[in-house]
PDB file of C-alpha atoms in Angstrom:
ATOM      1  CA  ASN Z 201     143.653 -23.478 -26.482  1.00 60.00           C
ATOM      2  CA  ALA Z 202     141.871 -26.757 -26.261  1.00 72.00           C
ATOM      3  CA  GLY Z 203     140.005 -26.657 -29.711  1.00 91.00           C
ATOM      4  CA  VAL Z 204     137.122 -28.782 -29.715  1.00 95.00           C
ATOM      5  CA  THR Z 205     136.540 -31.334 -26.443  1.00 96.00           C
ATOM      6  CA  GLN Z 206     134.434 -33.917 -26.142  1.00 97.00           C
ATOM      7  CA  THR Z 207     133.000 -35.669 -22.959  1.00 96.00           C
ATOM      8  CA  PRO Z 208     132.596 -38.316 -21.949  1.00 96.00           C
ATOM      9  CA  LYS Z 209     135.412 -40.092 -24.099  1.00 95.00           C
ATOM     10  CA  PHE Z 210     133.686 -43.705 -23.750  1.00 96.00           C
ATOM     11  CA  GLN Z 211     130.254 -44.478 -22.284  1.00 96.00           C
ATOM     12  CA  VAL Z 212     128.064 -47.714 -22.134  1.00 97.00           C
ATOM     13  CA  LEU Z 213     124.475 -47.184 -21.994  1.00 96.00           C
ATOM     14  CA  LYS Z 214     121.811 -50.043 -21.087  1.00 97.00           C
ATOM     15  CA  THR Z 215     119.119 -49.462 -23.790  1.00 97.00           C
ATOM     16  CA  GLY Z 216     116.253 -47.295 -22.755  1.00 97.00           C
ATOM     17  CA  GLN Z 217     118.743 -45.022 -21.278  1.00 97.00           C
ATOM     18  CA  SER Z 218     118.979 -41.344 -21.755  1.00 96.00           C
ATOM     19  CA  MET Z 219     122.047 -39.812 -21.681  1.00 96.00           C
ATOM     20  CA  THR Z 220     123.593 -36.255 -23.203  1.00 97.00           C
ATOM     21  CA  LEU Z 221     127.332 -35.905 -25.096  1.00 98.00           C
ATOM     22  CA  GLN Z 222     128.966 -32.518 -24.330  1.00 97.00           C
ATOM     23  CA  CYS Z 223     130.892 -30.530 -26.918  1.00 97.00           C
ATOM     24  CA  ALA Z 224     133.006 -27.221 -26.071  1.00 97.00           C
ATOM     25  CA  GLN Z 225     134.871 -25.086 -28.637  1.00 96.00           C
ATOM     26  CA  ASP Z 226     137.509 -22.391 -27.744  1.00 94.00           C
ATOM     27  CA  MET Z 227     138.051 -21.365 -31.480  1.00 91.00           C
ATOM     28  CA  ASN Z 228     135.136 -18.466 -31.486  1.00 92.00           C
ATOM     29  CA  HIS Z 229     133.550 -20.132 -34.579  1.00 92.00           C
ATOM     30  CA  ASN Z 230     129.626 -19.885 -35.123  1.00 92.00           C
ATOM     31  CA  SER Z 231     129.075 -23.017 -36.668  1.00 94.00           C
ATOM     32  CA  MET Z 232     128.808 -26.767 -34.894  1.00 96.00           C
ATOM     33  CA  TYR Z 233     128.050 -30.022 -35.970  1.00 96.00           C
ATOM     34  CA  TRP Z 234     127.360 -33.791 -34.926  1.00 98.00           C
ATOM     35  CA  TYR Z 235     128.191 -36.491 -36.374  1.00 97.00           C
ATOM     36  CA  ARG Z 236     127.958 -40.447 -36.089  1.00 97.00           C
ATOM     37  CA  GLN Z 237     130.820 -42.519 -37.809  1.00 95.00           C
ATOM     38  CA  ASP Z 238     130.300 -46.388 -38.372  1.00 92.00           C
ATOM     39  CA  PRO Z 239     132.280 -48.894 -39.920  1.00 83.00           C
ATOM     40  CA  GLY Z 240     132.040 -48.422 -43.874  1.00 79.00           C
ATOM     41  CA  MET Z 241     129.713 -45.299 -43.772  1.00 81.00           C
ATOM     42  CA  GLY Z 242     131.947 -42.368 -43.457  1.00 87.00           C
ATOM     43  CA  LEU Z 243     130.682 -39.625 -41.338  1.00 93.00           C
ATOM     44  CA  ARG Z 244     127.159 -38.762 -41.060  1.00 94.00           C
ATOM     45  CA  LEU Z 245     125.616 -35.951 -40.052  1.00 94.00           C
ATOM     46  CA  ILE Z 246     123.466 -35.849 -37.455  1.00 97.00           C
ATOM     47  CA  TYR Z 247     122.430 -32.103 -36.044  1.00 97.00           C
ATOM     48  CA  TYR Z 248     124.079 -28.897 -36.963  1.00 96.00           C
ATOM     49  CA  SER Z 249     123.666 -25.458 -35.463  1.00 96.00           C
ATOM     50  CA  ALA Z 250     124.959 -22.646 -37.903  1.00 91.00           C
ATOM     51  CA  SER Z 251     124.680 -19.782 -34.871  1.00 90.00           C
ATOM     52  CA  GLU Z 252     123.877 -19.724 -31.162  1.00 90.00           C
ATOM     53  CA  GLY Z 253     120.073 -20.191 -30.773  1.00 89.00           C
ATOM     54  CA  THR Z 254     119.255 -22.205 -33.930  1.00 93.00           C
ATOM     55  CA  THR Z 255     120.139 -25.856 -34.646  1.00 96.00           C
ATOM     56  CA  ASP Z 256     118.736 -27.771 -37.781  1.00 95.00           C
ATOM     57  CA  LYS Z 257     118.572 -31.743 -38.559  1.00 95.00           C
ATOM     58  CA  GLY Z 258     121.142 -32.807 -40.776  1.00 93.00           C
ATOM     59  CA  GLU Z 259     120.961 -36.894 -42.580  1.00 91.00           C
ATOM     60  CA  VAL Z 260     120.194 -38.851 -39.826  1.00 95.00           C
ATOM     61  CA  PRO Z 261     118.255 -36.772 -36.816  1.00 97.00           C
ATOM     62  CA  ASN Z 262     115.676 -39.269 -35.666  1.00 96.00           C
ATOM     63  CA  GLY Z 263     116.414 -40.462 -31.822  1.00 96.00           C
ATOM     64  CA  TYR Z 264     118.785 -37.707 -31.193  1.00 97.00           C
ATOM     65  CA  ASN Z 265     117.744 -34.361 -29.688  1.00 97.00           C
ATOM     66  CA  VAL Z 266     120.479 -30.928 -29.550  1.00 97.00           C
ATOM     67  CA  SER Z 267     121.308 -27.839 -27.371  1.00 96.00           C
ATOM     68  CA  ARG Z 268     123.398 -24.681 -28.874  1.00 96.00           C
ATOM     69  CA  LEU Z 269     123.637 -23.835 -24.671  1.00 86.00           C
ATOM     70  CA  ASN Z 270     125.801 -21.128 -26.144  1.00 94.00           C
ATOM     71  CA  LYS Z 271     128.206 -20.270 -28.918  1.00 95.00           C
ATOM     72  CA  ARG Z 272     130.867 -22.331 -27.069  1.00 96.00           C
ATOM     73  CA  GLU Z 273     128.774 -25.569 -26.699  1.00 97.00           C
ATOM     74  CA  PHE Z 274     126.409 -27.495 -28.388  1.00 97.00           C
ATOM     75  CA  SER Z 275     125.296 -31.058 -26.421  1.00 97.00           C
ATOM     76  CA  LEU Z 276     123.821 -33.944 -28.228  1.00 98.00           C
ATOM     77  CA  ARG Z 277     120.842 -35.969 -26.263  1.00 97.00           C
ATOM     78  CA  LEU Z 278     119.694 -39.318 -26.635  1.00 97.00           C
ATOM     79  CA  GLU Z 279     116.847 -39.782 -24.692  1.00 94.00           C
ATOM     80  CA  SER Z 280     115.835 -43.410 -24.989  1.00 96.00           C
ATOM     81  CA  ALA Z 281     119.338 -45.069 -26.284  1.00 96.00           C
ATOM     82  CA  ALA Z 282     119.027 -48.128 -28.651  1.00 97.00           C
ATOM     83  CA  PRO Z 283     121.380 -50.781 -29.618  1.00 96.00           C
ATOM     84  CA  SER Z 284     121.176 -49.209 -33.196  1.00 96.00           C
ATOM     85  CA  GLN Z 285     122.871 -45.979 -32.167  1.00 97.00           C
ATOM     86  CA  THR Z 286     125.870 -47.943 -30.817  1.00 97.00           C
ATOM     87  CA  SER Z 287     128.572 -45.535 -33.078  1.00 97.00           C
ATOM     88  CA  VAL Z 288     131.518 -42.858 -32.176  1.00 97.00           C
ATOM     89  CA  TYR Z 289     129.710 -39.646 -32.413  1.00 98.00           C
ATOM     90  CA  PHE Z 290     132.285 -36.439 -33.279  1.00 97.00           C
ATOM     91  CA  CYS Z 291     131.585 -32.996 -32.722  1.00 97.00           C
ATOM     92  CA  ALA Z 292     133.074 -30.029 -35.307  1.00 96.00           C
ATOM     93  CA  THR Z 293     133.009 -26.577 -35.892  1.00 95.00           C
ATOM     94  CA  TRP Z 294     133.133 -24.682 -38.705  1.00 91.00           C
ATOM     95  CA  THR Z 295     135.619 -21.927 -39.606  1.00 82.00           C
ATOM     96  CA  GLY Z 296     133.162 -20.103 -41.914  1.00 81.00           C
ATOM     97  CA  THR Z 297     135.273 -20.560 -45.182  1.00 78.00           C
ATOM     98  CA  ASP Z 298     137.379 -23.515 -45.114  1.00 71.00           C
ATOM     99  CA  THR Z 299     137.249 -26.889 -42.981  1.00 80.00           C
ATOM    100  CA  GLN Z 300     135.416 -28.147 -40.091  1.00 87.00           C
ATOM    101  CA  TYR Z 301     137.607 -28.813 -36.900  1.00 91.00           C
ATOM    102  CA  PHE Z 302     136.759 -31.916 -35.035  1.00 94.00           C
ATOM    103  CA  GLY Z 303     136.789 -33.039 -31.411  1.00 95.00           C
ATOM    104  CA  PRO Z 304     138.507 -36.580 -30.258  1.00 94.00           C
ATOM    105  CA  GLY Z 305     135.015 -38.350 -30.520  1.00 95.00           C
ATOM    106  CA  THR Z 306     132.699 -40.107 -27.981  1.00 97.00           C
ATOM    107  CA  ARG Z 307     132.831 -43.982 -28.382  1.00 96.00           C
ATOM    108  CA  LEU Z 308     129.124 -45.121 -27.401  1.00 97.00           C
ATOM    109  CA  THR Z 309     127.687 -48.744 -26.517  1.00 97.00           C
ATOM    110  CA  VAL Z 310     123.948 -49.212 -26.261  1.00 97.00           C
ATOM    111  CA  LEU Z 311     123.575 -52.795 -25.045  1.00 96.00           C
TER     112      LEU Z 311
ATOM    113  CA  GLY O 234     120.097 -37.010 -50.963  1.00 57.00           C
ATOM    114  CA  GLN O 235     123.804 -36.505 -52.047  1.00 63.00           C
ATOM    115  CA  GLN O 236     126.211 -39.796 -51.721  1.00 75.00           C
ATOM    116  CA  LEU O 237     129.936 -40.136 -52.421  1.00 89.00           C
ATOM    117  CA  ASN O 238     131.301 -42.932 -53.718  1.00 94.00           C
ATOM    118  CA  GLN O 239     134.965 -43.605 -52.243  1.00 96.00           C
ATOM    119  CA  SER O 240     137.337 -46.273 -53.601  1.00 95.00           C
ATOM    120  CA  PRO O 241     139.175 -48.357 -53.031  1.00 96.00           C
ATOM    121  CA  GLN O 242     137.561 -49.328 -49.844  1.00 94.00           C
ATOM    122  CA  SER O 243     141.197 -50.530 -48.459  1.00 95.00           C
ATOM    123  CA  MET O 244     144.551 -50.893 -49.152  1.00 95.00           C
ATOM    124  CA  PHE O 245     147.333 -52.858 -48.171  1.00 96.00           C
ATOM    125  CA  ILE O 246     150.854 -51.377 -49.497  1.00 95.00           C
ATOM    126  CA  GLN O 247     154.708 -51.565 -49.113  1.00 96.00           C
ATOM    127  CA  GLU O 248     156.441 -48.829 -47.999  1.00 96.00           C
ATOM    128  CA  GLY O 249     157.874 -46.591 -50.577  1.00 97.00           C
ATOM    129  CA  GLU O 250     154.515 -47.057 -52.720  1.00 97.00           C
ATOM    130  CA  ASP O 251     152.544 -44.101 -54.332  1.00 97.00           C
ATOM    131  CA  VAL O 252     148.710 -44.359 -53.557  1.00 96.00           C
ATOM    132  CA  SER O 253     145.950 -43.187 -55.345  1.00 97.00           C
ATOM    133  CA  MET O 254     142.063 -42.975 -54.198  1.00 97.00           C
ATOM    134  CA  ASN O 255     139.156 -41.108 -55.570  1.00 96.00           C
ATOM    135  CA  CYS O 256     135.898 -39.825 -55.001  1.00 97.00           C
ATOM    136  CA  THR O 257     132.826 -39.440 -57.131  1.00 96.00           C
ATOM    137  CA  SER O 258     129.641 -37.673 -56.650  1.00 94.00           C
ATOM    138  CA  SER O 259     125.723 -37.568 -58.497  1.00 91.00           C
ATOM    139  CA  SER O 260     126.018 -33.704 -57.451  1.00 90.00           C
ATOM    140  CA  ILE O 261     128.169 -30.878 -57.916  1.00 92.00           C
ATOM    141  CA  PHE O 262     130.237 -29.536 -54.737  1.00 92.00           C
ATOM    142  CA  ASN O 263     131.622 -26.007 -54.335  1.00 90.00           C
ATOM    143  CA  THR O 264     134.396 -27.304 -52.597  1.00 92.00           C
ATOM    144  CA  TRP O 265     136.288 -30.566 -51.670  1.00 94.00           C
ATOM    145  CA  LEU O 266     138.275 -31.809 -49.033  1.00 94.00           C
ATOM    146  CA  TRP O 267     140.102 -34.625 -47.999  1.00 96.00           C
ATOM    147  CA  TYR O 268     140.632 -36.021 -44.280  1.00 96.00           C
ATOM    148  CA  LYS O 269     142.890 -38.133 -42.405  1.00 96.00           C
ATOM    149  CA  GLN O 270     141.656 -40.125 -39.478  1.00 95.00           C
ATOM    150  CA  ASP O 271     144.112 -41.845 -36.778  1.00 94.00           C
ATOM    151  CA  PRO O 272     142.830 -44.279 -34.637  1.00 88.00           C
ATOM    152  CA  GLY O 273     141.046 -43.061 -31.957  1.00 87.00           C
ATOM    153  CA  GLU O 274     140.691 -39.722 -32.845  1.00 90.00           C
ATOM    154  CA  GLY O 275     138.683 -37.432 -35.010  1.00 92.00           C
ATOM    155  CA  PRO O 276     139.561 -36.235 -38.933  1.00 93.00           C
ATOM    156  CA  VAL O 277     142.118 -33.554 -39.521  1.00 93.00           C
ATOM    157  CA  LEU O 278     142.064 -32.069 -42.593  1.00 92.00           C
ATOM    158  CA  LEU O 279     144.920 -32.459 -45.168  1.00 95.00           C
ATOM    159  CA  ILE O 280     144.209 -30.832 -48.582  1.00 95.00           C
ATOM    160  CA  ALA O 281     140.535 -28.304 -49.186  1.00 93.00           C
ATOM    161  CA  LEU O 282     140.212 -27.412 -53.080  1.00 94.00           C
ATOM    162  CA  TYR O 283     137.663 -24.864 -53.941  1.00 92.00           C
ATOM    163  CA  LYS O 284     137.951 -24.670 -57.739  1.00 93.00           C
ATOM    164  CA  ALA O 285     137.210 -26.906 -60.681  1.00 93.00           C
ATOM    165  CA  GLY O 286     139.967 -28.588 -61.990  1.00 94.00           C
ATOM    166  CA  GLU O 287     142.648 -27.006 -59.142  1.00 94.00           C
ATOM    167  CA  LEU O 288     145.410 -29.001 -58.115  1.00 96.00           C
ATOM    168  CA  THR O 289     147.125 -28.796 -54.918  1.00 95.00           C
ATOM    169  CA  SER O 290     149.524 -30.139 -53.283  1.00 95.00           C
ATOM    170  CA  ASN O 291     150.753 -30.607 -49.364  1.00 94.00           C
ATOM    171  CA  GLY O 292     154.110 -32.440 -49.447  1.00 95.00           C
ATOM    172  CA  ARG O 293     153.991 -35.755 -50.119  1.00 97.00           C
ATOM    173  CA  LEU O 294     150.300 -35.292 -50.881  1.00 97.00           C
ATOM    174  CA  THR O 295     148.387 -34.147 -53.890  1.00 97.00           C
ATOM    175  CA  ALA O 296     144.956 -33.965 -54.628  1.00 97.00           C
ATOM    176  CA  GLN O 297     142.804 -32.473 -57.839  1.00 97.00           C
ATOM    177  CA  PHE O 298     139.072 -30.813 -58.243  1.00 96.00           C
ATOM    178  CA  GLY O 299     137.617 -32.440 -60.813  1.00 95.00           C
ATOM    179  CA  ILE O 300     136.702 -30.360 -63.749  1.00 95.00           C
ATOM    180  CA  THR O 301     132.542 -32.040 -63.565  1.00 93.00           C
ATOM    181  CA  ARG O 302     132.665 -30.792 -59.816  1.00 93.00           C
ATOM    182  CA  LYS O 303     131.228 -34.338 -59.521  1.00 94.00           C
ATOM    183  CA  ASP O 304     134.732 -35.994 -58.629  1.00 95.00           C
ATOM    184  CA  SER O 305     138.289 -35.669 -56.538  1.00 97.00           C
ATOM    185  CA  PHE O 306     141.443 -37.555 -56.228  1.00 97.00           C
ATOM    186  CA  LEU O 307     144.210 -37.990 -53.483  1.00 98.00           C
ATOM    187  CA  ASN O 308     147.885 -38.861 -54.091  1.00 98.00           C
ATOM    188  CA  ILE O 309     150.016 -39.643 -51.671  1.00 97.00           C
ATOM    189  CA  SER O 310     153.801 -40.596 -53.158  1.00 97.00           C
ATOM    190  CA  ALA O 311     156.583 -42.767 -51.467  1.00 97.00           C
ATOM    191  CA  SER O 312     154.474 -44.151 -48.729  1.00 97.00           C
ATOM    192  CA  ILE O 313     155.790 -44.263 -45.223  1.00 96.00           C
ATOM    193  CA  PRO O 314     154.318 -46.506 -42.312  1.00 94.00           C
ATOM    194  CA  SER O 315     153.005 -43.343 -40.623  1.00 95.00           C
ATOM    195  CA  ASP O 316     150.486 -42.803 -43.558  1.00 96.00           C
ATOM    196  CA  VAL O 317     148.465 -45.608 -42.025  1.00 96.00           C
ATOM    197  CA  GLY O 318     145.113 -44.240 -41.480  1.00 96.00           C
ATOM    198  CA  ILE O 319     141.607 -43.821 -42.408  1.00 96.00           C
ATOM    199  CA  TYR O 320     141.281 -41.214 -45.517  1.00 97.00           C
ATOM    200  CA  PHE O 321     138.142 -39.451 -46.194  1.00 96.00           C
ATOM    201  CA  CYS O 322     136.787 -37.288 -48.853  1.00 96.00           C
ATOM    202  CA  ALA O 323     134.203 -34.562 -47.972  1.00 94.00           C
ATOM    203  CA  GLY O 324     132.090 -32.513 -50.667  1.00 93.00           C
ATOM    204  CA  GLN O 325     130.470 -29.383 -49.638  1.00 89.00           C
ATOM    205  CA  SER O 326     127.323 -27.413 -51.560  1.00 82.00           C
ATOM    206  CA  SER O 327     126.262 -25.265 -49.418  1.00 72.00           C
ATOM    207  CA  SER O 328     129.138 -22.197 -48.552  1.00 67.00           C
ATOM    208  CA  ASN O 329     126.051 -20.713 -45.765  1.00 73.00           C
ATOM    209  CA  THR O 330     125.869 -23.991 -43.726  1.00 80.00           C
ATOM    210  CA  GLY O 331     129.399 -25.230 -44.131  1.00 84.00           C
ATOM    211  CA  LYS O 332     127.592 -28.859 -43.753  1.00 88.00           C
ATOM    212  CA  LEU O 333     129.715 -31.646 -45.245  1.00 90.00           C
ATOM    213  CA  ILE O 334     128.822 -35.162 -46.904  1.00 92.00           C
ATOM    214  CA  PHE O 335     131.611 -37.415 -46.417  1.00 93.00           C
ATOM    215  CA  GLY O 336     132.884 -40.667 -48.551  1.00 94.00           C
ATOM    216  CA  GLN O 337     132.658 -44.284 -46.720  1.00 94.00           C
ATOM    217  CA  GLY O 338     136.273 -43.654 -46.240  1.00 94.00           C
ATOM    218  CA  THR O 339     139.661 -45.427 -47.481  1.00 96.00           C
ATOM    219  CA  THR O 340     141.746 -47.336 -44.898  1.00 95.00           C
ATOM    220  CA  LEU O 341     145.247 -47.509 -45.748  1.00 96.00           C
ATOM    221  CA  GLN O 342     147.863 -49.932 -44.306  1.00 96.00           C
ATOM    222  CA  VAL O 343     151.482 -49.387 -45.036  1.00 95.00           C
ATOM    223  CA  LYS O 344     154.079 -52.600 -44.482  1.00 92.00           C
ATOM    224  CA  PRO O 345     157.461 -51.245 -43.500  1.00 88.00           C
TER     225      PRO O 345
END
């Protein structure tokens, strides 16, 4: 039982490059989320998916796209990376009642 | 949009001391959550609060859901070195989407 897994753990991109961050969960939760964490700003919601087949924008969606591939997987795509997207990205799932469970994070640097 | 103000931003304390941190909001929340983040890891839930006025403990940790539903505090008693990390408050206003609003975090350092 791995919980929430994220790949890759680290990534360095050049401005303009694209990449997809992967997230998978084995807890059978309906809702999944993508956050970014920047120093002194806490975690900010990028996109979320309340259930398979649905996605909605969060607080900071610009420059990102998401895909809820199935119940287990929720990916985050950067089509043209910018230095402002340098951050730590966390995927999370929700039990439907109380807490969200977070993955270990992906540390992204855009040069 | 909704915002949470968490204070203090950082604390450097001696082992054995008690710690207090709080969050305030301009909006009402139905649920308050407190998370801890260790270096290189994702946040992990410490305490969840579901009712205004609720006071809940988890070992040396105690948290309260403010009566106005716009604030919450977390106390850590008799701190130990493994308490080091970043503590986040989070508020949830919608029970349908599970969306959370996070505070900016309190970085705690404990000197042995």
